Amino acid sequence: MSLLELFHGPNAGYVLELYERYRQNPDAVDPETRAFFERWTPPAEAAPPPPAAAVTPGQVATPVDIERIVGAAQLARSIRELGHLAAQIDPLGSPPPGDPDLQLEAHGLSEADLAALPASIVRGPCAEGAANALEAINRLREVYCGTIGYELDHVQVAEERDWLCEAIESRRFFYGFNAERKRDLLQRLTEVETFERFLHTTYVGQKRFSLEGCDMLVPMLDSIIRNAAVGGTREVVLGMAHRGRLNVLAHILGKPYAAILAEFKSASYDRGAAPSDKGNVGWAGDVKYHLGAQRTYRESGIESMPITLAPNPSHLEFVNPVVEGRARAAQEDRTQPGAPAQNEKASLAVLIHGDAAFSGQGVVAETLNLSRLRGYRTGGTLHIIINNQIGFTTDPADARSTLYASDLAKGFEIPIVHVNADDVIGCIAVARLAHAYRERFGKDFVIDLVGYRRWGHNEGDEPSFTQPRMYAIIAKHPTVREQWARTLIDEGVIGAEDAEALVAQVTDKLQAAKREADAREAEDRRPTPAPPGLARRTQTAVPAERLLALNAALLNRPGDFHLERRLERILERRRNLEDADQPLIDWGHAEALAFASILADGIPIRLSGQDSERGTFSHRHAVLHDVASGRTFTPLQNLPQARASFAIYNSPLSEMAVLGFEYGYSSHAPNTLVLWEAQFGDFANGAQVIIDQFIVSGRAKWNQRPALVLLLPHGYEGQGPEHSSARLERFLQLAADDNIRVANPTTAAQYFHLLRRQAALLTSDPRPLIVMTPKSLLRHPKAASSLRELAEGHFQRVIDDPTGPQRLREVTRLILCSGKVYVDLISTPETAEQRHIAVARVEELYSFPADELRAVINGYPRLREIVWVQEEPRNMGAWSYIAPRLRELLPPDLPLYYVGRPESATPAEGSLAEHLIEQARIIRQALSASLDTPVTLTINTQVDA
């Protein structure tokens, strides 16, 4: 069959594909096709052809017919790909940017040409039943250039793109909008708007970050949650910044109006109240528009589905990874040995973004990158951008380098739909489409809800100072409720008086709630403290017989599994533990035994971080690799004694999103030991917002009780300013109210017991644990421990000099230190020669071990001086934290000295030679006969017991 015989109506799409292929590469088509296209006169070089008659089946197409067929097919493709550029997505009426390829002239066509061509050229649902190509093209324009703009061309998987096009063009999600449903939407919009207006007039000038202008967010969430519940989702986790949070709390989470209004009351300063000189005696708490909540959904035949809104500070998008971690925790079954079983349908994550923040904050990109990764995927997140078209006072042209706020998502092949926030039915249909896509393909979906911000950034802000023209339009623009009510009145669905009656009903409810709120007493929401001393009483020893059995199981591998020879030798050295008193257990070995014993106790474990499977310093080897096949084997997932799951993942090169994810996971899975390991301790710098705003303060602000463990390699080995310090001083500065634990252990046994203690306290006294882990000490003989220390010991917050009891009456100088510098001190031969010097180490810095230190100090009756020694500069490390607390423990006449690096703007020297000189100076000074002037402190600091 010749090529020309194929050029009639049903095969018009085939022409387009061949022609496009030819244009890109002439050699990509067969010789006959290439010869035919070579005889064509391009439209730009030829006079406009006369209108063509329709090509009927069996009629051979002329070159002019083919040109018009190809042009019509290209126009249809342009509308599908670029129609969003002509869509009226701005409710304020700004003209869309448009694109020349959307015009008939760009493809050498007229309406008469299209009317003469068959509809099948356009293809898809819009062509079905159409009289000709012109009618089909007009239908396409209605779909793609109306109040919804679809961006799909960056989605590379053909199956997904085809599914989306069919769903969009068939309009199959525009269903069920009968009179009852329309009235329900009016009721919801009335609740949303009246709530905001009531707050605006009742609490004048108080911040609430109104949702007005993007009111449809609430009905869209209603639709998503309802469809998720019906589809079998067992939990929905929401995350959002403060814009619209109060409305979401009230209408999605079901937080009573009275409870919200009471928070406005407490935010008002009572000028008649007596000032307090006792400081903050109540719960620290947080402002009302940062708080989270949980509701149990019981609608649509669903008995019980939790909906959780995660609390979030004003750091906007940083809640994104926290929500993802919560959603992942809700999807996993950790009750069985091996890797946890994940059901991605079990929970749904919904993230609500701001337009300026989505494009401006890097944590968004970091979180999107997690979406398809093995250790972090959650089966697709639904993203809704509350697009105010402004960021505080900043216009989009100054806020991003892209056309749309959502363009970042294109790099991750996430479908994007822009929808006019005044299009009530369109917003619901888009929400349905997003959920259906997620359910079908398990991937993210972005809805760009384009609206406006009726008031300023906050309700005390005047937006006309910076955007006068925009706010002149907003002042005259009817609300979406008003527009929808007018539509229903015109359709005869409601009467003119019905809309105002709904407003009155909601107003009455709010006024009643205010009376209730005014009568409420202040609520004491302080977290219940754990019994004092609980951590110190926790038993962490594991019988030697059990440890030996666990050790043997950890060394078992399939018979056909072949390790690299050097690694084989390393692991074989772990096999011989028969001599219980020999220090044969190094850091990585102790950790493996701790993990194994915790799993045997029925406590799940999750560990992630950059290169954590092997360990940055090649010390862990939790995941083994076969040298021949490359397959992997994880002993802790194949442990016969295990009664819970073990998960370990190499993370992407991200700290912010990954640590936020693990914080969220830990918060949502309180019975799981969750650990995040930094490649080097100072990598935590990249996650400082998560540390400051969530980990250390989440308990005081939101009564969150995670027990996340941070493993931060720390120690001065001459590697320069980077990677020496995990910034111990920052964590100690952030420590208060028993919010965290900070430890700097020096032996493998101490690390073993520390991990087991943390696991044992998960439910009774959960707190984040910050561990300064070693580098050079990972295999140092003086940091190794014996089997007996694991089997009979416990975690010691302070460890006295082991030779001290034999020299009680000789010791006149007590050196106190923490971490690796202790090993440097005792590795110096001169230390053993100084009979008058004892060296004790502080293994847990917070909570401050006052009782243990007091006992050590009082144990040396002839002390004449105390010396604090550290590697870090004087303005870093533990000195600023520990000095006033030590001074409180010491008699007034007992001097306290500092030995370490002087104050510095950088953590360490850049030269190994200079490092060695300075390290030697510190040790020499600590042992010298005379010290500098003792430190005088007059700070009266309460000691944390």
PDB file of C-alpha atoms in Angstrom, residues 188 191 218-219 221-226 229 233-238 247-256 291-310 326 668:
ATOM      1  CA  ARG A 188     -19.381  25.164  53.158  1.00  0.00           C
ATOM      2  CA  GLU A 191     -18.892  28.648  56.887  1.00  0.00           C
ATOM      3  CA  VAL A 218     -11.687  23.808  52.337  1.00  0.00           C
ATOM      4  CA  PRO A 219     -14.212  22.199  49.916  1.00  0.00           C
ATOM      5  CA  LEU A 221      -9.874  19.179  51.110  1.00  0.00           C
ATOM      6  CA  ASP A 222     -13.355  17.862  51.888  1.00  0.00           C
ATOM      7  CA  SER A 223     -13.408  16.135  48.513  1.00  0.00           C
ATOM      8  CA  ILE A 224      -9.898  14.694  48.815  1.00  0.00           C
ATOM      9  CA  ILE A 225     -10.485  13.358  52.327  1.00  0.00           C
ATOM     10  CA  ARG A 226     -13.860  11.871  51.433  1.00  0.00           C
ATOM     11  CA  ALA A 229     -11.712   7.416  53.043  1.00  0.00           C
ATOM     12  CA  THR A 233      -7.003   5.079  53.115  1.00  0.00           C
ATOM     13  CA  ARG A 234      -6.605   4.583  56.852  1.00  0.00           C
ATOM     14  CA  GLU A 235      -5.063   7.949  57.730  1.00  0.00           C
ATOM     15  CA  VAL A 236      -4.636  11.418  56.221  1.00  0.00           C
ATOM     16  CA  VAL A 237      -1.751  13.658  57.283  1.00  0.00           C
ATOM     17  CA  LEU A 238      -1.886  17.363  56.455  1.00  0.00           C
ATOM     18  CA  ASN A 247     -10.100  27.720  58.881  1.00  0.00           C
ATOM     19  CA  VAL A 248      -8.654  24.276  58.241  1.00  0.00           C
ATOM     20  CA  LEU A 249      -8.520  23.599  61.975  1.00  0.00           C
ATOM     21  CA  ALA A 250     -12.169  24.578  62.341  1.00  0.00           C
ATOM     22  CA  HIS A 251     -13.684  22.997  59.259  1.00  0.00           C
ATOM     23  CA  ILE A 252     -11.414  20.078  58.351  1.00  0.00           C
ATOM     24  CA  LEU A 253     -10.059  19.061  61.760  1.00  0.00           C
ATOM     25  CA  GLY A 254     -13.294  19.901  63.576  1.00  0.00           C
ATOM     26  CA  LYS A 255     -11.620  22.024  66.256  1.00  0.00           C
ATOM     27  CA  PRO A 256     -14.524  23.711  68.076  1.00  0.00           C
ATOM     28  CA  LEU A 291      -0.926  24.583  66.211  1.00  0.00           C
ATOM     29  CA  GLY A 292      -1.840  21.138  64.967  1.00  0.00           C
ATOM     30  CA  ALA A 293      -4.801  18.912  65.717  1.00  0.00           C
ATOM     31  CA  GLN A 294      -6.238  15.481  65.068  1.00  0.00           C
ATOM     32  CA  ARG A 295      -9.735  14.405  64.173  1.00  0.00           C
ATOM     33  CA  THR A 296     -11.322  11.025  63.621  1.00  0.00           C
ATOM     34  CA  TYR A 297     -13.217  11.016  60.326  1.00  0.00           C
ATOM     35  CA  ARG A 298     -16.538   9.173  60.491  1.00  0.00           C
ATOM     36  CA  GLU A 299     -18.425   9.919  57.282  1.00  0.00           C
ATOM     37  CA  SER A 300     -19.301   8.200  54.000  1.00  0.00           C
ATOM     38  CA  GLY A 301     -19.695   4.898  55.831  1.00  0.00           C
ATOM     39  CA  ILE A 302     -16.186   5.134  57.321  1.00  0.00           C
ATOM     40  CA  GLU A 303     -16.043   4.084  60.956  1.00  0.00           C
ATOM     41  CA  SER A 304     -12.755   5.708  61.925  1.00  0.00           C
ATOM     42  CA  MET A 305      -9.996   7.418  59.922  1.00  0.00           C
ATOM     43  CA  PRO A 306      -7.569   9.770  61.699  1.00  0.00           C
ATOM     44  CA  ILE A 307      -6.853  13.130  60.098  1.00  0.00           C
ATOM     45  CA  THR A 308      -3.767  14.828  61.495  1.00  0.00           C
ATOM     46  CA  LEU A 309      -2.671  18.402  60.882  1.00  0.00           C
ATOM     47  CA  ALA A 310       0.980  18.621  61.887  1.00  0.00           C
ATOM     48  CA  ARG A 326       4.473  10.822  59.467  1.00  0.00           C
ATOM     49  CA  HIS A 668       4.179   9.231  64.396  1.00  0.00           C
TER      50      HIS A 668
END
